[in-house]
Amino acid sequence: MQVRTAIRDAIAEEMRRDRSVFLMGEEVGRYNGAYKASQGLLDEFGEQRVIDTPITEYGFAGIGVGTALAGLRPIVEFMTFNFAMQAIDHIVNSAAKTLYMSGGAMHCPIVFRGPNGVPRGVAAQHSQCFAGWYAHVPGLKVVAPYTAMEAKCLLKAAIRDDNPVVFLEHEVLYGQQFEMRDDIRLLSKPSESVLMEGDPARRTGVYLSVHEDSSTGPTQQKNDCGELGKKSIELLPLDKAVIMRHGTDITITAFSISVMHAMEAAGILWEKHGISAEVINLISLRPIDRDTIVNSVMKTGRIINIEEGWSACGIGSEIISIVTETAFDYLDAEPVRITSADVPMPYSKQLEDLALPNVDMIVNRIARMCGRR
Amino acid sequence: MHSEEVLALFRKMVEARRFEEKAAELYTQGHIRGFCHLYIGQEAVIVGVAKNIKYLQESPLDSVITSYRDHAHMLTLGVDPRIIMAELCGKEAGCSKGKGGSMHMYSKPLNFYGGNGIVGAQVSIGTGLALAHKYNNDGGVALIFYGDGAANQGQVYESFNMAALWKLPAVYVLENNRYALGTSIPRAVAGNSLINRGDPFGIPTIIVDGMDVFDVIDKSREAIDYARSGNGPIILHMDTYRYRGHSMSDPGTYRPRSEIEQIKKERDPIVKIKSELLTTYNVSPEEIERIEEEAERLMKTAAEFAINAEEADVGQLETDIILS
């Protein structure tokens, strides 16, 4: 399944389940989504629940917040998170802070979603990762899925969550195909990890803590998210990282498209250098799943974070702080950040390639960290 | 209107004023910190508009949102003055447990959505409240209060555009008190007037004497009926005036003292309703005095309650951030 289809299905299933869920944003209706992530939703749910807005981010973000305070569950789509900068006041000041400012009297169940990061070839104003910006803010939950399964099960969980959730997608991933059900096994105990079977890349991906809350609402529709025997995974926790590949020499943390680079690098490191890398797909950027990261570093003694954002005050900075504060004595090498270059994203392919993190860069840096060069 | 009804309006306006005077006192004494924006002079606006809020049984159907100048809105909608004053003093008993303060007060049961510290943000959020009324088809209207300062924010017009496109039941109540902090209308508003700001969107504007509670009641009833009947948004342009500074820390050097004195003398909303009561409704001066004394006592009690209440609980620092 493509990620864009997973997102569409998640929205559709939640809209069928709960009448208070609706979608608003630019081109979400008649155009079926600028990236086709809302294909067919207008036809199924009508104009009242799939609302095409004018190009007016600050205004419609505020309107979305108002509907959430009034008890609805809006999904506010930004055509890209670059444009959400026009609306960040409502995300931070209106959505994130109201629960606290009201002493718990008012809450704001809203999802702000759309593509984030670098879609390639569109230059500086359309190529930026905002993960660090939102992860900075108390009162928000911030998640970034990588696979289609994650996109679907996390988005469904985000829509049902009573807090404002910033849901960071990636344009390059929208068209990627992912298996939805075959390589996942239901865990006998939540929070216990399990191996993914039959995977040539020896991925040992784990989806922790399966929710089984079909009792909390109308569940007439069948969900097809990661079906496992008689049970199925419908929701994923918004605050848990996933270990995509177990390893013993170094911990690689990454989110969104960077997980793809991290996995590829981990494969090369094993084959060419005999380095066993553990890849953690962060998923949750606020809160960061400290335990999963720290436990991994206590085993591997090394950590490197890969992200498309800038290095200063980024997700990698936070992760390295967490690791040095809590597992300093376990470190065998200096923690490392691989990020985009500290420049506005250039347009030219040659320059853009230079500015972005890539697999070679990751492999070489890790080989050096592990004393292989 | 019956004299009882008019007396009730008078009582509410006096209560609002006494509350704010008490708040000023507590601010000066150091019980209230930070920003404290007083409503003195503008009482007729919220008291008049609130008269037309529709109730189902005891609960309001309509929703209300305003800026940081929100004490009188809370009070008029029916929140206990002790709870409001306790919030101003940062106490555990305050409506936001002392975590919001003067600018961030809410009441879910009264459909009051704050209390917003970002100038103009309440207009977009309030338009969302209107969208929710329409979405739920519940017959409710959103009453969205904002000032002449907010009227220059871009998001106000983004909101007007969508409210008009989608025919939302929104009543925009522009409380034009002539000064955005210290910047007067002629210095901030091209064309020197805000009465035609709805025109490009086809949103009608009704001009109201915001210092006359009877005019406010009549015209806000008209506006609320218009919005409730599915005609879309409407603007009430309230010509009003604040006597005190923008906030307690504003010395008010941008306007002559004589301007304030003249308006107090000629247009004061409480003086006006008082003389109506004495002349048209034959209410005795003793009755009026009694109400004024009761309001004074009520706010004195509220102040004592707030001063003596427990400080915000240290255990509350890290609560109410995320709902689990």
XYZ file of C-alpha atoms in Angstrom:
697
model
C 0.000 0.000 0.000
C 1.162 3.547 -0.741
C 1.536 5.949 2.163
C -0.955 8.363 0.588
C -3.551 5.599 0.446
C -2.877 4.664 4.051
C -3.485 8.265 5.065
C -6.661 8.451 3.022
C -7.930 5.195 4.530
C -7.145 6.329 8.053
C -9.132 9.525 7.580
C -12.022 7.709 5.910
C -12.250 5.050 8.615
C -12.210 7.620 11.394
C -14.793 9.763 9.621
C -17.057 6.738 9.295
C -16.527 5.905 12.930
C -17.086 9.373 14.402
C -19.287 12.083 12.937
C -17.337 14.809 14.738
C -14.250 14.091 12.603
C -13.880 16.279 9.521
C -11.152 17.358 7.107
C -10.339 20.905 6.074
C -7.598 22.480 4.020
C -6.577 23.659 0.586
C -7.646 21.373 -2.279
C -8.714 18.538 0.012
C -12.134 18.177 -1.613
C -12.779 18.607 -5.308
C -9.142 18.323 -6.199
C -8.907 15.174 -4.031
C -5.846 16.517 -2.225
C -2.811 18.287 -3.620
C -0.976 14.962 -3.125
C -4.093 12.803 -3.464
C -4.100 11.950 0.205
C -7.834 12.667 0.362
C -8.829 10.866 -2.835
C -12.554 10.102 -2.879
C -13.321 11.609 0.524
C -15.519 14.403 -0.820
C -17.595 11.869 -2.737
C -18.120 9.765 0.337
C -18.605 12.408 2.999
C -19.816 15.529 1.209
C -18.894 19.187 1.432
C -19.879 19.625 5.031
C -17.175 17.222 6.236
C -14.534 17.669 3.548
C -14.061 21.402 3.453
C -12.079 23.154 0.744
C -10.602 26.319 2.204
C -9.229 29.339 0.410
C -5.460 29.845 0.658
C -5.581 31.294 4.114
C -3.543 29.221 6.555
C -3.637 31.511 9.567
C -7.388 31.861 9.270
C -8.310 28.230 8.750
C -5.903 26.972 11.402
C -7.666 29.260 13.884
C -11.056 28.134 12.641
C -9.967 24.526 13.088
C -8.910 25.247 16.663
C -12.277 26.870 17.359
C -14.169 23.815 16.134
C -11.966 21.572 18.286
C -12.572 23.661 21.406
C -16.276 23.397 20.606
C -16.045 19.596 20.626
C -15.411 18.580 17.012
C -12.335 16.642 15.850
C -10.881 18.552 12.928
C -8.081 17.307 10.701
C -6.409 20.423 9.340
C -4.336 19.697 6.259
C -1.529 22.013 5.270
C -0.546 21.631 1.649
C 2.936 21.614 3.110
C 4.229 22.472 6.558
C 6.148 25.330 4.978
C 2.828 27.124 4.700
C 1.938 26.253 8.281
C 4.456 28.874 9.354
C 1.664 31.323 8.523
C -0.451 29.467 11.054
C 2.074 28.490 13.694
C 0.605 31.017 16.136
C -2.610 29.004 16.305
C -0.756 25.694 16.537
C 1.373 26.912 19.434
C -0.570 29.674 21.181
C -4.134 28.526 20.576
C -3.994 24.725 20.280
C -1.030 23.684 22.430
C -1.472 26.036 25.376
C -5.215 26.166 25.987
C -5.422 23.066 28.193
C -2.785 24.514 30.485
C -4.011 28.106 30.402
C -7.515 26.963 31.305
C -6.340 24.786 34.169
C -7.683 21.763 32.322
C -11.107 23.259 31.594
C -10.730 23.345 27.785
C -9.009 20.870 25.514
C -8.250 20.900 21.828
C -8.483 17.580 19.940
C -7.066 18.547 16.557
C -4.666 17.065 14.014
C -2.463 19.349 11.928
C -1.065 17.259 9.107
C 0.701 17.526 5.770
C 4.045 16.954 4.090
C 7.154 18.154 5.903
C 10.807 18.082 4.903
C 12.498 18.211 1.538
C 10.467 17.065 -1.487
C 13.396 17.623 -3.917
C 13.854 20.293 -6.523
C 11.624 22.970 -5.069
C 14.235 25.226 -3.398
C 14.449 26.944 -0.062
C 10.919 28.085 0.796
C 9.385 24.675 0.062
C 12.113 22.498 1.565
C 12.338 22.588 5.307
C 11.896 20.200 8.186
C 9.848 21.645 11.026
C 10.180 18.703 13.404
C 12.386 20.616 15.825
C 10.064 23.621 15.824
C 7.031 21.665 16.977
C 8.926 19.211 19.176
C 9.975 22.237 21.206
C 6.433 23.025 22.362
C 4.789 21.569 25.483
C 1.145 20.745 24.851
C 1.728 19.228 21.413
C 2.246 15.650 20.367
C 4.484 15.406 17.308
C 4.751 12.279 15.181
C 6.419 11.448 11.881
C 5.531 8.095 10.300
C 7.791 6.264 7.875
C 5.855 3.245 6.578
C 2.289 3.078 5.283
C 1.313 0.972 8.268
C 2.653 3.595 10.628
C 0.979 6.380 8.670
C -2.388 4.672 8.909
C -2.296 3.433 12.477
C -0.679 6.588 13.854
C -3.042 8.910 12.032
C -6.026 7.000 13.351
C -4.580 7.257 16.853
C -3.886 10.969 16.345
C -7.469 11.627 15.283
C -8.776 9.833 18.379
C -6.317 11.605 20.669
C -7.686 14.406 22.856
C -4.596 16.571 22.364
C -3.347 18.636 19.452
C -1.169 16.407 17.270
C 1.268 17.650 14.647
C 1.495 14.878 12.048
C 4.511 15.240 9.794
C 4.283 13.363 6.501
C 6.809 13.346 3.655
C 6.102 14.050 0.016
C 8.742 11.604 -1.228
C 7.173 8.826 0.841
C 3.584 9.369 -0.379
C 4.157 7.175 -3.412
C 6.233 4.486 -1.664
C 4.767 0.997 -1.428
C 4.804 -0.768 1.915
C 3.478 -4.127 2.990
C 0.562 -3.668 5.323
C 0.048 -7.026 6.967
C 2.261 -9.935 6.052
C 5.349 -9.317 8.089
C 3.821 -8.275 11.363
C 2.871 -10.600 14.181
C 0.661 -9.676 17.060
C 2.580 -9.438 20.281
C 1.482 -11.743 23.027
C 2.225 -9.036 25.545
C 2.126 -5.351 24.697
C 5.558 -3.712 24.952
C 7.314 -6.984 24.204
C 9.256 -7.019 21.002
C 8.993 -9.581 18.248
C 10.982 -10.396 15.153
C 9.667 -9.624 11.738
C 9.817 -12.856 9.843
C 10.767 -13.665 6.322
C 12.478 -10.414 5.586
C 15.606 -10.687 3.436
C 17.055 -7.518 4.946
C 16.777 -9.223 8.339
C 14.692 -6.370 9.601
C 13.528 -7.004 13.086
C 10.897 -4.351 13.133
C 8.652 -4.153 16.100
C 5.356 -2.488 16.633
C 5.027 -2.152 20.345
C 1.927 -2.020 22.455
C -0.996 -2.925 20.281
C -4.170 -1.086 21.163
C -7.342 -3.075 21.298
C -9.921 -0.432 21.940
C -12.636 -1.426 19.525
C -14.979 -1.029 22.475
C -14.629 2.740 22.508
C -16.873 3.551 19.618
C -18.905 2.319 16.719
C -16.786 -0.238 14.895
C -19.018 -1.322 12.097
C -16.298 -1.094 9.496
C -13.622 -3.714 9.160
C -10.145 -2.397 9.599
C -7.433 -3.838 7.491
C -4.443 -2.336 9.207
C -1.871 -5.023 9.782
C -4.184 -7.947 10.179
C -2.701 -10.631 12.334
C -4.517 -13.860 12.679
C -7.829 -13.034 14.230
C -6.710 -9.773 15.742
C -5.458 -6.716 13.989
C -3.424 -3.648 14.764
C -5.601 -0.637 14.318
C -3.793 2.001 16.272
C -0.152 2.575 17.134
C 0.948 4.489 20.213
C 1.878 8.094 19.444
C 4.749 8.114 21.908
C 6.763 4.993 21.062
C 9.770 4.493 18.836
C 10.165 1.315 16.818
C 13.351 -0.718 16.474
C 13.539 -1.454 12.762
C 16.670 -3.546 12.920
C 18.534 -4.894 15.906
C 22.259 -4.405 16.206
C 25.098 -4.295 18.706
C 27.730 -1.814 17.479
C 25.906 1.465 16.970
C 22.461 2.989 17.418
C 21.094 4.950 14.467
C 18.093 7.135 15.240
C 16.034 8.635 12.439
C 12.481 9.607 11.516
C 10.403 9.894 8.372
C 12.401 9.527 5.155
C 15.689 9.392 7.056
C 14.693 5.933 8.317
C 14.984 4.765 4.714
C 18.547 6.080 4.496
C 19.361 4.633 7.902
C 18.119 1.164 6.918
C 20.048 1.193 3.675
C 23.189 2.328 5.474
C 22.745 -0.377 8.114
C 22.624 -3.028 5.384
C 25.808 -1.760 3.763
C 27.590 -1.445 7.124
C 26.929 -5.108 7.881
C 27.845 -6.395 4.450
C 30.947 -4.277 3.853
C 32.277 -3.588 7.316
C 30.712 -6.195 9.568
C 29.244 -3.411 11.663
C 25.979 -4.306 13.340
C 23.764 -1.201 13.483
C 20.556 -0.912 15.443
C 18.085 1.347 13.645
C 15.485 3.168 15.716
C 12.584 4.739 13.883
C 11.739 7.528 16.297
C 8.127 8.061 15.133
C 7.395 10.267 18.131
C 9.318 13.535 18.234
C 7.382 14.833 21.205
C 7.616 13.103 23.545
C 10.827 11.391 22.446
C 10.876 7.732 23.491
C 13.888 8.074 25.794
C 13.829 4.516 27.087
C 14.120 2.861 23.698
C 17.032 5.110 22.714
C 18.897 4.927 25.996
C 18.489 1.151 26.293
C 19.877 0.792 22.806
C 22.868 3.034 23.493
C 23.621 1.136 26.701
C 23.997 -1.900 24.465
C 25.817 -0.386 21.475
C 27.854 2.395 23.104
C 27.474 4.644 20.079
C 24.753 6.885 18.675
C 24.203 8.809 15.487
C 21.059 10.691 14.464
C 20.023 11.286 10.873
C 17.601 14.056 9.946
C 16.722 16.325 7.051
C 16.448 19.362 9.278
C 19.215 21.747 10.216
C 21.565 20.752 13.004
C 21.110 23.707 15.364
C 18.512 22.951 18.034
C 17.308 19.991 15.988
C 15.949 16.579 16.927
C 19.479 15.170 16.884
C 20.619 17.827 19.351
C 17.854 16.744 21.713
C 18.608 13.059 21.348
C 22.295 13.555 21.990
C 21.450 15.620 25.065
C 19.219 12.834 26.346
C 21.910 10.236 25.752
C 24.736 12.231 27.302
C 22.579 13.143 30.302
C 21.426 9.603 31.009
C 23.931 7.170 29.482
C 27.156 9.157 29.376
C 29.238 6.379 30.893
C 28.084 3.910 28.264
C 29.391 5.943 25.324
C 32.421 4.594 23.468
C 32.451 7.323 20.842
C 31.309 10.905 20.521
C 27.626 11.177 19.571
C 27.113 12.431 16.033
C 24.429 14.342 14.108
C 24.023 13.986 10.383
C 21.733 16.727 9.130
C 21.157 18.936 6.146
C 23.839 21.536 5.526
C 23.367 24.747 7.476
C 22.080 26.620 4.428
C 18.674 27.427 2.885
C 17.924 24.525 0.527
C 19.445 25.275 -2.906
C 17.520 24.602 -6.096
C 20.180 23.022 -8.341
C 20.259 19.219 -8.101
C 24.000 19.208 -7.646
C 23.830 21.651 -4.756
C 20.723 20.069 -3.251
C 22.413 16.645 -3.209
C 25.336 18.219 -1.397
C 23.035 19.807 1.165
C 21.087 16.658 2.096
C 22.176 13.715 4.226
C 22.874 10.620 2.116
C 23.671 6.947 2.608
C 27.390 7.225 1.786
C 27.790 9.985 4.310
C 26.089 7.861 6.975
C 28.104 4.727 6.166
C 31.432 6.562 6.176
C 30.756 8.417 9.384
C 29.649 5.275 11.206
C 32.617 3.287 9.921
C 34.890 5.951 11.378
C 32.980 5.986 14.675
C 33.470 2.241 14.890
C 37.178 2.527 14.149
C 37.021 0.883 10.738
C 38.949 3.653 8.979
C -38.911 46.413 29.051
C -40.075 45.898 32.625
C -38.371 47.927 35.297
C -37.082 44.666 36.843
C -35.319 43.841 33.592
C -33.778 47.274 33.393
C -32.731 47.059 37.017
C -31.070 43.714 36.269
C -29.101 45.322 33.442
C -28.129 48.167 35.717
C -27.003 45.715 38.371
C -24.829 43.815 35.880
C -23.199 46.981 34.595
C -22.498 48.254 38.092
C -21.137 44.872 39.106
C -18.783 44.869 36.116
C -17.525 48.312 37.003
C -17.113 47.584 40.698
C -15.274 44.384 39.838
C -12.793 46.276 37.691
C -12.327 48.996 40.276
C -11.579 46.312 42.829
C -9.168 44.642 40.416
C -7.354 47.974 39.960
C -7.070 48.266 43.722
C -5.670 44.754 44.061
C -3.253 45.401 41.223
C -1.946 48.522 42.924
C -1.554 46.554 46.158
C 0.481 43.909 44.327
C -2.044 41.074 44.557
C -2.464 40.986 40.768
C 0.628 40.786 38.604
C 1.536 41.198 34.957
C -1.100 42.472 32.586
C -4.549 43.519 33.760
C -6.858 45.077 31.167
C -9.875 46.864 32.602
C -13.255 47.206 30.920
C -14.420 50.374 32.692
C -16.512 52.504 30.302
C -17.454 49.618 27.976
C -19.921 47.803 30.256
C -22.987 48.408 28.084
C -21.490 46.292 25.288
C -21.229 42.899 26.961
C -24.253 43.436 29.208
C -26.418 44.445 26.247
C -25.236 41.661 23.918
C -25.487 38.995 26.640
C -29.160 39.880 27.095
C -29.812 38.259 23.710
C -27.934 35.009 24.230
C -30.236 32.057 23.680
C -30.560 29.460 26.428
C -31.783 25.876 26.330
C -32.993 25.142 29.825
C -30.180 26.583 31.914
C -27.409 26.207 29.346
C -26.435 28.808 26.793
C -26.807 27.675 23.206
C -24.654 30.460 21.802
C -20.916 30.691 22.326
C -18.811 33.696 23.249
C -15.133 34.525 22.773
C -13.170 37.696 23.350
C -9.733 39.225 23.797
C -7.674 39.614 26.963
C -10.083 42.328 28.180
C -12.317 39.578 29.457
C -13.234 40.001 33.135
C -16.599 41.627 32.465
C -17.496 38.993 29.871
C -16.910 36.212 32.391
C -18.838 38.042 35.067
C -21.782 38.967 32.857
C -22.114 35.417 31.558
C -22.504 34.252 35.132
C -19.139 33.206 36.543
C -18.775 33.776 40.303
C -16.736 36.977 40.816
C -14.753 35.267 43.577
C -13.469 32.678 41.105
C -12.527 35.354 38.566
C -10.780 37.519 41.149
C -8.954 34.464 42.498
C -7.664 33.778 38.990
C -6.489 37.377 38.661
C -4.591 36.841 41.913
C -3.085 33.571 40.660
C -4.835 31.422 43.233
C -5.705 27.728 43.236
C -9.412 28.610 43.510
C -9.260 30.615 40.263
C -11.138 29.414 37.203
C -7.837 28.314 35.613
C -6.252 27.190 38.920
C -4.071 30.284 38.778
C -2.332 29.074 35.610
C -4.039 31.411 33.171
C -4.397 34.745 34.893
C -6.344 37.769 33.769
C -6.102 37.041 30.045
C -6.810 33.302 30.044
C -10.142 32.490 31.627
C -12.713 30.079 30.231
C -16.015 28.445 31.085
C -17.014 25.361 29.153
C -20.512 25.132 30.739
C -21.165 28.764 29.765
C -19.714 28.290 26.266
C -17.131 30.964 26.965
C -13.909 30.314 25.075
C -11.628 32.941 26.596
C -9.753 35.160 27.190
C -7.187 35.315 24.299
C -3.840 37.024 24.619
C -2.973 37.238 20.931
C -4.690 40.250 19.384
C -7.137 39.053 16.723
C -6.653 35.303 17.287
C -10.077 35.087 18.905
C -11.667 36.165 15.629
C -10.419 33.067 13.790
C -11.107 30.776 16.737
C -14.545 32.342 17.149
C -15.251 31.767 13.473
C -14.448 28.124 14.205
C -17.053 28.187 16.968
C -19.530 29.432 14.360
C -18.479 26.632 12.001
C -19.108 24.125 14.804
C -22.625 25.522 15.334
C -23.318 25.135 11.644
C -21.695 21.677 11.498
C -23.810 20.487 14.415
C -26.857 22.327 13.086
C -27.684 23.255 16.680
C -29.143 26.708 16.030
C -26.381 28.410 18.015
C -24.547 31.583 17.118
C -20.940 32.555 17.902
C -20.501 36.000 19.442
C -16.974 37.145 18.665
C -15.721 40.238 20.479
C -12.653 42.100 19.271
C -11.247 45.598 19.440
C -10.257 48.273 16.971
C -6.657 47.113 17.369
C -7.520 43.566 16.301
C -9.484 45.002 13.385
C -6.184 45.586 11.598
C -5.022 41.972 11.871
C -4.998 40.012 8.633
C -6.597 36.932 10.151
C -9.736 38.929 10.908
C -10.298 39.308 7.170
C -9.302 35.731 6.434
C -12.043 34.805 8.885
C -14.580 37.230 7.407
C -13.909 35.705 3.998
C -14.586 32.144 5.103
C -17.523 33.097 7.341
C -19.166 34.841 4.395
C -18.317 32.055 1.905
C -19.765 29.402 4.212
C -22.585 31.547 5.662
C -21.531 30.906 9.217
C -23.678 32.022 12.167
C -21.096 34.526 13.404
C -21.769 37.880 15.024
C -18.585 39.948 15.072
C -18.809 42.481 17.875
C -16.240 45.198 17.235
C -15.668 47.055 20.495
C -14.176 50.198 19.050
C -12.839 52.054 22.091
C -10.801 54.364 19.846
C -7.337 53.315 20.977
C -5.303 50.245 20.144
C -3.127 50.480 23.238
C -1.980 54.064 22.578
C -2.565 54.302 18.847
C -5.718 56.166 17.897
C -7.982 55.263 14.991
C -6.688 58.085 12.728
C -3.139 56.850 13.252
C -3.905 53.154 12.665
C -6.825 52.933 10.257
C -6.543 54.031 6.635
C -9.732 55.844 5.725
C -10.182 56.692 9.406
C -13.121 54.340 9.876
C -13.824 50.681 10.536
C -17.500 50.715 9.603
C -16.984 49.493 6.048
C -14.572 46.647 6.747
C -17.260 44.025 6.095
C -18.277 45.498 2.755
C -15.898 43.619 0.443
C -17.182 40.349 1.882
C -20.832 41.317 1.698
C -21.027 41.248 5.484
C -23.439 43.877 6.769
C -22.390 46.205 9.577
C -24.766 47.691 12.107
C -23.571 50.834 13.835
C -24.317 50.854 17.534
C -23.921 53.357 20.333
C -21.847 51.121 22.548
C -22.352 53.459 25.497
C -26.120 52.946 25.445
C -27.210 49.543 26.689
C -30.663 49.882 25.106
C -29.191 50.516 21.682
C -26.830 47.575 22.196
C -29.717 45.283 23.126
C -31.884 46.265 20.166
C -29.193 46.083 17.549
C -27.497 42.965 18.845
C -30.883 41.236 18.882
C -31.265 42.168 15.238
C -27.764 40.908 14.423
C -28.102 37.662 16.352
C -31.471 36.945 14.714
C -29.905 37.611 11.317
C -27.053 35.162 11.949
C -29.275 32.551 13.574
C -31.637 32.606 10.605
C -28.913 31.349 8.282
C -28.068 34.650 6.596
C -24.373 34.380 7.417
C -22.110 36.645 9.429
C -22.782 40.196 10.542
C -20.755 42.910 12.257
C -21.846 45.095 15.162
C -19.733 48.227 15.249
C -19.831 49.381 18.853
C -18.788 52.961 19.384
C -17.446 52.758 22.909
C -14.675 54.091 25.124
C -12.387 52.872 27.867
C -11.655 55.211 30.725
C -8.589 53.466 32.059
C -5.324 52.696 30.310
C -4.909 49.808 27.874
C -3.665 47.847 30.868
C -2.810 48.820 34.424
C 0.709 49.693 33.351
C -0.398 52.262 30.774
C -0.010 55.889 31.921
C -2.290 57.074 29.092
C -0.189 59.936 27.814
C -1.589 59.593 24.288
C -4.905 61.326 24.995
C -5.883 64.425 26.913
C -7.448 63.979 30.329
C -10.272 66.278 29.175
C -11.347 63.770 26.508
C -11.977 61.115 29.150
C -13.745 63.564 31.451
C -16.009 64.737 28.673
C -17.080 61.227 27.736
C -17.616 60.284 31.359
C -19.840 63.342 31.704
C -21.797 63.020 28.489
C -21.898 59.335 27.565
C -21.252 57.176 30.594
C -23.348 54.005 30.128
C -24.118 53.599 33.817
C -25.081 57.244 34.325
C -27.334 56.879 31.301
C -29.198 53.786 32.480
C -29.437 55.232 35.962
C -31.213 58.345 34.729
C -33.529 56.164 32.618
C -34.417 54.207 35.746
C -35.139 57.368 37.714
C -37.135 59.162 35.045
C -38.784 56.590 32.753
C -39.151 53.675 35.148
C -39.839 55.621 38.346
C -37.326 53.631 40.350
C -36.435 55.302 43.626
C -32.931 56.649 44.275
C -32.849 54.409 47.355
C -33.380 51.310 45.219
C -30.528 52.348 42.959
C -28.297 53.069 45.893
C -29.125 49.672 47.360
C -28.049 47.895 44.166
C -24.845 49.890 44.043
C -24.066 48.996 47.630
C -24.789 45.326 46.996
C -22.446 45.328 44.008
C -19.773 47.028 46.066
C -20.180 44.441 48.837
C -20.137 41.549 46.386
C -16.844 42.684 44.895
C -15.359 43.424 48.295
C -16.175 39.851 49.284
C -14.667 38.598 46.021
C -11.471 40.547 46.683
C -11.212 39.240 50.247
C -11.835 35.721 49.041
C -9.118 36.064 46.400
C -6.568 37.630 48.718
C -7.087 34.964 51.367
C -7.277 32.012 48.969
C -4.447 29.490 48.707
C -1.665 30.234 46.260
C -1.658 28.135 43.099
C -0.696 24.625 44.104
C 2.931 23.733 43.383
C 1.676 20.299 42.330
C -0.083 21.960 39.406
C 3.088 23.066 37.618
C 3.271 20.075 35.316
C -0.407 19.111 35.041
C -2.852 20.024 32.248
C -0.188 19.881 29.544
C -1.318 16.703 27.817
C -4.556 14.784 28.375
C -3.911 11.107 28.814
